[in-house]
PDB file of C-alpha atoms in Angstrom:
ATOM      1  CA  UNK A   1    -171.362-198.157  59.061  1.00 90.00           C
ATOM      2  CA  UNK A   2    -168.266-200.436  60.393  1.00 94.00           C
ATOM      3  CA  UNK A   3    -165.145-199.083  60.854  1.00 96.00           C
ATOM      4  CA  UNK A   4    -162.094-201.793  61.663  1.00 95.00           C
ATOM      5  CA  UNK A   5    -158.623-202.524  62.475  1.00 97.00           C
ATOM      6  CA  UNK A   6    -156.864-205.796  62.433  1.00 97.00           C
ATOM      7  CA  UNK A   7    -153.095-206.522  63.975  1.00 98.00           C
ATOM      8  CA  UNK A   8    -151.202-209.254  63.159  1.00 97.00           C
ATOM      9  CA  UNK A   9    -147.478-210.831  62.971  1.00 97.00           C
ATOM     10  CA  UNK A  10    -144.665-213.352  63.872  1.00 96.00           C
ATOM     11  CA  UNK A  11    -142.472-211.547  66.344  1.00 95.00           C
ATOM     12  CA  UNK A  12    -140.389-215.073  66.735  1.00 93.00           C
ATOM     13  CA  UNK A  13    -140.266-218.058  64.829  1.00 93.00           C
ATOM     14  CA  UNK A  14    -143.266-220.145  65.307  1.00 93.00           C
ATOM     15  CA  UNK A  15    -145.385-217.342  67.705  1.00 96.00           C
ATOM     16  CA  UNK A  16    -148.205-215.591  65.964  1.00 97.00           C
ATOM     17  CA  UNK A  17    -150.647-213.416  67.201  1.00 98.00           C
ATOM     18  CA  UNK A  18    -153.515-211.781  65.875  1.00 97.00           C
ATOM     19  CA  UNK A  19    -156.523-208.922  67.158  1.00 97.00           C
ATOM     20  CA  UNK A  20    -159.200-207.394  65.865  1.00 96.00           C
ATOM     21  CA  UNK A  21    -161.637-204.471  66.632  1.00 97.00           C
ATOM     22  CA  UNK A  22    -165.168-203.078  64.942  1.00 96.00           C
ATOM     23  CA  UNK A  23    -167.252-200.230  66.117  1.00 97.00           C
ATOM     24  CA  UNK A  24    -170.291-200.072  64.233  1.00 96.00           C
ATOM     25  CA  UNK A  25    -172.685-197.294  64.146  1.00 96.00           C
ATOM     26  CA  UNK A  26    -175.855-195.763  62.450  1.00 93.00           C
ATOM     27  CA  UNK A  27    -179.704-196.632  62.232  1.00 89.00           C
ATOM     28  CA  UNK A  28    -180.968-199.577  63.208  1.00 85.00           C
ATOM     29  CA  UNK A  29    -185.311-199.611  62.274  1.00 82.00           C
ATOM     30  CA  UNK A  30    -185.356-195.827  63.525  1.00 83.00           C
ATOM     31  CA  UNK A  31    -183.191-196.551  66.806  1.00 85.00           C
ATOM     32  CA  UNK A  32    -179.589-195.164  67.094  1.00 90.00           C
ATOM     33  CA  UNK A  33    -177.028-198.263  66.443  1.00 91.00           C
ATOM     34  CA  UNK A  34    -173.875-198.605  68.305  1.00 95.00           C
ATOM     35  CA  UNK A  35    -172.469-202.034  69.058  1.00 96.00           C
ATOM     36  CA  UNK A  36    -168.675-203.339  69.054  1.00 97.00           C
ATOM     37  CA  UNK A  37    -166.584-206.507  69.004  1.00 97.00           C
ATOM     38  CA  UNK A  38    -163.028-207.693  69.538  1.00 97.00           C
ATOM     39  CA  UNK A  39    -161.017-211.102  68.798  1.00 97.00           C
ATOM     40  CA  UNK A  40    -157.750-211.413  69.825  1.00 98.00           C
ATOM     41  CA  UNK A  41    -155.457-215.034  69.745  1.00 98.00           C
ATOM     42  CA  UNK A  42    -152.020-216.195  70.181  1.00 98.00           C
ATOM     43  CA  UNK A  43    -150.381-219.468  68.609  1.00 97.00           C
ATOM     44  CA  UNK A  44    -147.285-221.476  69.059  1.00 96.00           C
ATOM     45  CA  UNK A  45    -146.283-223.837  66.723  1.00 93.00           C
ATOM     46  CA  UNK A  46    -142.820-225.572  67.516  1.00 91.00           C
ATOM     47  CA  UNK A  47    -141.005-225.660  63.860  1.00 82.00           C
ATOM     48  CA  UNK A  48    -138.321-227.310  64.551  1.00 82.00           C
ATOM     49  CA  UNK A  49    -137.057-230.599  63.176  1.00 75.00           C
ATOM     50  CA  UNK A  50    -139.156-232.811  60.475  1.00 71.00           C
ATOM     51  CA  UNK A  51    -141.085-234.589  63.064  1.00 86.00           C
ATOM     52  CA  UNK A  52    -144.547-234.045  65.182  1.00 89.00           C
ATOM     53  CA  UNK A  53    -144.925-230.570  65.894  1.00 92.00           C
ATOM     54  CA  UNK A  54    -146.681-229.878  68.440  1.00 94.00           C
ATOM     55  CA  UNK A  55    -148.474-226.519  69.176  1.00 95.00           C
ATOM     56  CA  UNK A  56    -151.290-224.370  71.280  1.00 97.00           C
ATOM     57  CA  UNK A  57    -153.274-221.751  70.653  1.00 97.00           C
ATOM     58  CA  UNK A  58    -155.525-219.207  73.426  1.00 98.00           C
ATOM     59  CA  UNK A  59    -157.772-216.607  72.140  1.00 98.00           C
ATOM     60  CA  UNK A  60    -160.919-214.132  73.611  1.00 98.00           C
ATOM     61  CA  UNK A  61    -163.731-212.753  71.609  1.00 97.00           C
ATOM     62  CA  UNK A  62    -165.960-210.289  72.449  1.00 97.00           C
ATOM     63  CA  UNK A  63    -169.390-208.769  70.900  1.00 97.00           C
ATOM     64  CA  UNK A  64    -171.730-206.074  72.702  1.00 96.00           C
ATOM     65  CA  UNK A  65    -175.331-207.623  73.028  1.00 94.00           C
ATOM     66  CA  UNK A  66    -178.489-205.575  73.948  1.00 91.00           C
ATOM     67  CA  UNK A  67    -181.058-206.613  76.863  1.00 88.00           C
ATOM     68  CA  UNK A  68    -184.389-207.829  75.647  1.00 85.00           C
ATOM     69  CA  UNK A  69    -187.493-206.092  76.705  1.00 79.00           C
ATOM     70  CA  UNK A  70    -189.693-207.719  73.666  1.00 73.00           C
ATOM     71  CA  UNK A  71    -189.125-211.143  71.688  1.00 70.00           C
ATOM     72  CA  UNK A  72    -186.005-210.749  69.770  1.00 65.00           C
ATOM     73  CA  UNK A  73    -188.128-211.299  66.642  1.00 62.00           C
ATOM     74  CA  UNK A  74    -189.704-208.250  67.494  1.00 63.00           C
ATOM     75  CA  UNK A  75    -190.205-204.986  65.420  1.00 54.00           C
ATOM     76  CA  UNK A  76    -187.470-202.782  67.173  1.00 53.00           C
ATOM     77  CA  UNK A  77    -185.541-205.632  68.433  1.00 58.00           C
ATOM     78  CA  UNK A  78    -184.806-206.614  71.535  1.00 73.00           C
ATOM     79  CA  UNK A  79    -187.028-203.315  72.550  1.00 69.00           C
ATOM     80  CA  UNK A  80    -184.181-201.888  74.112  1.00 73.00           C
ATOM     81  CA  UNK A  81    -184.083-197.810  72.815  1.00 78.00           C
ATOM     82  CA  UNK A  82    -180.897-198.132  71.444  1.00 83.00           C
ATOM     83  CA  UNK A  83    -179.282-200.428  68.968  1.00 88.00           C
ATOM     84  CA  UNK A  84    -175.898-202.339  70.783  1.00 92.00           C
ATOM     85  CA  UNK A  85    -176.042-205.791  69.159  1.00 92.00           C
ATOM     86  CA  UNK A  86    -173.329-206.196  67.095  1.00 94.00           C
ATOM     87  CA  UNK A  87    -174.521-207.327  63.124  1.00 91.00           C
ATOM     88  CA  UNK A  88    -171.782-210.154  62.358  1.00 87.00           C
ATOM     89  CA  UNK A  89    -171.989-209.294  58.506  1.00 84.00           C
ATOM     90  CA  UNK A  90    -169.981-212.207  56.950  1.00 80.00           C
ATOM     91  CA  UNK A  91    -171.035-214.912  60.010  1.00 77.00           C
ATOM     92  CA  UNK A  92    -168.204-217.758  59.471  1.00 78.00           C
ATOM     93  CA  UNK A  93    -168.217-218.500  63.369  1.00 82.00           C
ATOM     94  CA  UNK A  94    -167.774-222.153  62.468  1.00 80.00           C
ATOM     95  CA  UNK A  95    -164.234-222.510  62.418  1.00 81.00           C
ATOM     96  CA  UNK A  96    -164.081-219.702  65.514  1.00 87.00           C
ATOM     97  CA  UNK A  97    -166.975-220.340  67.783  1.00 91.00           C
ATOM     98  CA  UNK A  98    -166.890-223.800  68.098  1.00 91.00           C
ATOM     99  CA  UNK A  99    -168.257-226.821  65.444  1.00 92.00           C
ATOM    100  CA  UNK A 100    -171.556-227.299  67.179  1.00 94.00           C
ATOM    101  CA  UNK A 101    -172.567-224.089  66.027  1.00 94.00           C
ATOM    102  CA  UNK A 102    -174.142-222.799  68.933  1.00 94.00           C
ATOM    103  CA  UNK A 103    -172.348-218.825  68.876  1.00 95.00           C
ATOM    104  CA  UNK A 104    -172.195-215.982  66.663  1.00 93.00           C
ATOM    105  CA  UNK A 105    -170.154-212.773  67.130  1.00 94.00           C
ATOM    106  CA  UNK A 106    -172.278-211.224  68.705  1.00 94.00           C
ATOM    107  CA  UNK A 107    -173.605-210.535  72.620  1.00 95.00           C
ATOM    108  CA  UNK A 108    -170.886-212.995  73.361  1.00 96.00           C
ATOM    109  CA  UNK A 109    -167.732-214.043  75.147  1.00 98.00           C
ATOM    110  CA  UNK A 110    -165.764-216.979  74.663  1.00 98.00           C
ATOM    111  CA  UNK A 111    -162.345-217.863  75.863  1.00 98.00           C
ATOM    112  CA  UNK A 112    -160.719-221.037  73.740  1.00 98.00           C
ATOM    113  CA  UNK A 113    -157.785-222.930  74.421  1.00 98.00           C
ATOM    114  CA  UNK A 114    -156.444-225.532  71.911  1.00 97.00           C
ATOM    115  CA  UNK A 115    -153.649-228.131  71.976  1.00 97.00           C
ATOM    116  CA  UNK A 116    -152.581-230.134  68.353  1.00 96.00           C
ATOM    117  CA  UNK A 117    -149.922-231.660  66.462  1.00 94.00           C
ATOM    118  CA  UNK A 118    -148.510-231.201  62.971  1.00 89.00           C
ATOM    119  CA  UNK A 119    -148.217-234.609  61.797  1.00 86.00           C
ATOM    120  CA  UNK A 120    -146.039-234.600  58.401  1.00 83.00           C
ATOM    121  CA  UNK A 121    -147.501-236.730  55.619  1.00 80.00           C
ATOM    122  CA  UNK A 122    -150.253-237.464  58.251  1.00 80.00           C
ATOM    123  CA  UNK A 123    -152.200-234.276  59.314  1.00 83.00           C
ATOM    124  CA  UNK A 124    -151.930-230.665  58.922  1.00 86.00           C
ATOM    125  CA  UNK A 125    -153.496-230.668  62.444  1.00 89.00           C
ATOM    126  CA  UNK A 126    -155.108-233.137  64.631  1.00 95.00           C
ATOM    127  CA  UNK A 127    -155.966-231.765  68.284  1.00 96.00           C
ATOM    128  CA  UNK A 128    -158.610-230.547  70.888  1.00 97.00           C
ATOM    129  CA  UNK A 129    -160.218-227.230  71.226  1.00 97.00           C
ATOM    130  CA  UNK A 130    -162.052-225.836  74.612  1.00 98.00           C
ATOM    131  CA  UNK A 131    -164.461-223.047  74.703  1.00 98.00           C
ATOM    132  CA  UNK A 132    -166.315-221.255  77.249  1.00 98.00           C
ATOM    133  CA  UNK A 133    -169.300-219.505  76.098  1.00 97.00           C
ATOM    134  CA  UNK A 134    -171.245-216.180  78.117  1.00 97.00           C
ATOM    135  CA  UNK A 135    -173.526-213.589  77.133  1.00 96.00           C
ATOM    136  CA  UNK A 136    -172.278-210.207  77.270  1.00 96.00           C
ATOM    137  CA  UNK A 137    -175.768-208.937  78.539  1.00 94.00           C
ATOM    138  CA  UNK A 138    -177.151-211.754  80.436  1.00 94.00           C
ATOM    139  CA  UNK A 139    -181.166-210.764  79.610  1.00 91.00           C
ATOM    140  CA  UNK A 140    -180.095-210.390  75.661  1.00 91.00           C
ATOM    141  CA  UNK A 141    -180.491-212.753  73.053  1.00 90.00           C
ATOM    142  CA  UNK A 142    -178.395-216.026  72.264  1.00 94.00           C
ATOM    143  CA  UNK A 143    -177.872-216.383  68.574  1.00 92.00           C
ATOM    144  CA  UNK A 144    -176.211-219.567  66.788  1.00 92.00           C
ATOM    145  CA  UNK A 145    -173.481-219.221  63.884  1.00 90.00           C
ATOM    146  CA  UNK A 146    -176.399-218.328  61.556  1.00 88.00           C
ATOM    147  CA  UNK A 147    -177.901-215.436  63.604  1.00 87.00           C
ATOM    148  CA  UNK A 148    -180.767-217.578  64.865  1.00 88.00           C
ATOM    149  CA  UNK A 149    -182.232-217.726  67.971  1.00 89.00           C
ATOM    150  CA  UNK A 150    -181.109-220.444  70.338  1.00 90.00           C
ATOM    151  CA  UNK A 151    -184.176-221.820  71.636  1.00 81.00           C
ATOM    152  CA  UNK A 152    -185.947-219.173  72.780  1.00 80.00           C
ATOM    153  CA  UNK A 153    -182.990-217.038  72.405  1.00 82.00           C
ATOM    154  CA  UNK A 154    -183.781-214.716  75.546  1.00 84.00           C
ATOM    155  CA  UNK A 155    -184.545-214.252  78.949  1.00 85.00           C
ATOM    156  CA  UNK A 156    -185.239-210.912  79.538  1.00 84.00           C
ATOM    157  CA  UNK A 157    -185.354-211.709  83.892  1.00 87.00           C
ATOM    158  CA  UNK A 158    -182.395-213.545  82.985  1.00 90.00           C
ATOM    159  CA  UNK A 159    -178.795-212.367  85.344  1.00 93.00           C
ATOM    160  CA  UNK A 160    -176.633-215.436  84.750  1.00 95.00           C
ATOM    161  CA  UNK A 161    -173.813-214.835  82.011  1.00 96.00           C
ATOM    162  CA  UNK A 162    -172.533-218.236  81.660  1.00 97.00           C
ATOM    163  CA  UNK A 163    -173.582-220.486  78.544  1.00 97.00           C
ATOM    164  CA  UNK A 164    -171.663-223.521  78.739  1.00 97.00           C
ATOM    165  CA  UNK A 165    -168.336-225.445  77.230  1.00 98.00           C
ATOM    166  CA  UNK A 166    -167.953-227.186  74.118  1.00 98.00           C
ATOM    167  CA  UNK A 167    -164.944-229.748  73.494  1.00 98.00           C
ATOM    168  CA  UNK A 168    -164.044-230.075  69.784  1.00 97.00           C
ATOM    169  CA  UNK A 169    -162.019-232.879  68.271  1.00 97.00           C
ATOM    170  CA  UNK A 170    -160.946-231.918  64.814  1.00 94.00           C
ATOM    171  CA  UNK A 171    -158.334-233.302  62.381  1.00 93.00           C
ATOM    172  CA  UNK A 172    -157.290-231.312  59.062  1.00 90.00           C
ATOM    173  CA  UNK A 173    -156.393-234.105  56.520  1.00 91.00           C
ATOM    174  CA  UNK A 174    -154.463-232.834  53.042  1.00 83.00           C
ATOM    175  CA  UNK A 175    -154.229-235.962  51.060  1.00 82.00           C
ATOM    176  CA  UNK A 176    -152.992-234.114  48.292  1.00 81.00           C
ATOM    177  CA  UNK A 177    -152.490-230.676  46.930  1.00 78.00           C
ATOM    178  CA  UNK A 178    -155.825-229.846  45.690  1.00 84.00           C
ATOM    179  CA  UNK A 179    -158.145-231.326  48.581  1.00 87.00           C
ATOM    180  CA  UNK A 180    -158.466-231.266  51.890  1.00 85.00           C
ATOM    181  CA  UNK A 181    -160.816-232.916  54.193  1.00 90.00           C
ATOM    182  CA  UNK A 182    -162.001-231.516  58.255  1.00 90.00           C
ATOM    183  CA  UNK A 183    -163.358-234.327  60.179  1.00 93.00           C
ATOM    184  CA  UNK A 184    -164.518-233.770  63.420  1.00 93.00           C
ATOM    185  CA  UNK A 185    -166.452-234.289  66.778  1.00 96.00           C
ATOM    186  CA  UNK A 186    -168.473-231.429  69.208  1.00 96.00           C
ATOM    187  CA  UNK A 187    -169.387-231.732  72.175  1.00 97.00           C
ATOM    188  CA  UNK A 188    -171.419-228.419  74.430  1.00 97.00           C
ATOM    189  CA  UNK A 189    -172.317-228.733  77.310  1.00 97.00           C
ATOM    190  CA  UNK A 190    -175.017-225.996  78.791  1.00 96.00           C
ATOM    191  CA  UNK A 191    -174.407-224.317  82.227  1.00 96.00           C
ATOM    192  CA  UNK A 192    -176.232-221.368  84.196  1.00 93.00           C
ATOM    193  CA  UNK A 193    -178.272-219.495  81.520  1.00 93.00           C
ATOM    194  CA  UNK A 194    -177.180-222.418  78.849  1.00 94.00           C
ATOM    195  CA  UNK A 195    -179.736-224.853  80.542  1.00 90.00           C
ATOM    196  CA  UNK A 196    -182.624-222.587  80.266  1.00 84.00           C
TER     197      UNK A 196
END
């Protein structure tokens, strides 16, 4: 089972913010499953006037991972005795984790930052996003948007959190009503545990 809460609101014009926790729980292939995850952001989007509006956005997201004992791919799992990976049900990590696709929710951490502009009959938004990527537990697995391994997807000697950054460029074009079109550009680049 999943159980959830999500928080949300403007408390002043142009400042949104918005969290959200799951606790999952159950039987996971005969082992207990208990596993967790958290996304929080805040946004600022300056409203006033008709021209460029500029605006930022930070945001954290957590999942619980498990440390790897067998291959991920495994019957059991990891091989750990309990069940702590989070399951990203619905895995639409694209437009949170980054356009290279290298992250799901889940044994993860990734800070973002992100500047862009509101450009009126221009651009919805055009701007730069900046994530740092870790494992949660350093000797679990490393899963992509999809849920599949990352290369090997796991060290199980492995003590290094740190994955690497990725720089996004992105652009949200509305021509008209009906259609919109997302260009954009990714860029990761591995460090610590990310090189291996």
């Amino acid at each position: 089972g999943n159980v959830g809460a999500r928080v949300f609101g403007e408390p002043v014009d142009g400042l949104t913010y918005d969290g959200e926790f799951n606790y999952q729980f159950g039987d996971n292939n005969t082992r207990d499953h208990r596993a967790w995850a958290w996304a929080a952001h805040v946004q600022y989007v300056h409203k006033k006037g008709k021209k460029v509006k500029p605006g930022g956005k930070v945001g954290y997201a957590m999942a619980s991972g498990e440390a790897c004992v067998n291959a991920p791919g495994d019957p059991g799992g990891c091989g750990a005795a309990d069940s702590n990976e989070f399951f990203n049900f619905f895995p639409t990590n694209h437009m949170h984790y980054g356009y290279v696709d290298l992250m799901g929710w889940r044994n993860m951490r990734d800070l973002e930052v992100q500047a862009f502009l509101a450009i009126p009959n221009v651009a919805k938004k055009i701007g730069v996003k900046y994530h740092f990527f870790q494992l949660q537990e350093a000797a679990g697995r490393w899963s992509n948007a999809g849920g599949a391994n990352v290369g090997v997807g796991w060290d199980d000697t492995n003590t290094d959190n740190n994955l690497g950054h990725e720089i996004d460029i992105f652009a949200v074009l509305k021509p008209f009503e009906a259609l919109f079109i997302q260009p954009g550009y990714g860029v990761f680049i591995p460090t610590g545990a990310g090189k291996t």
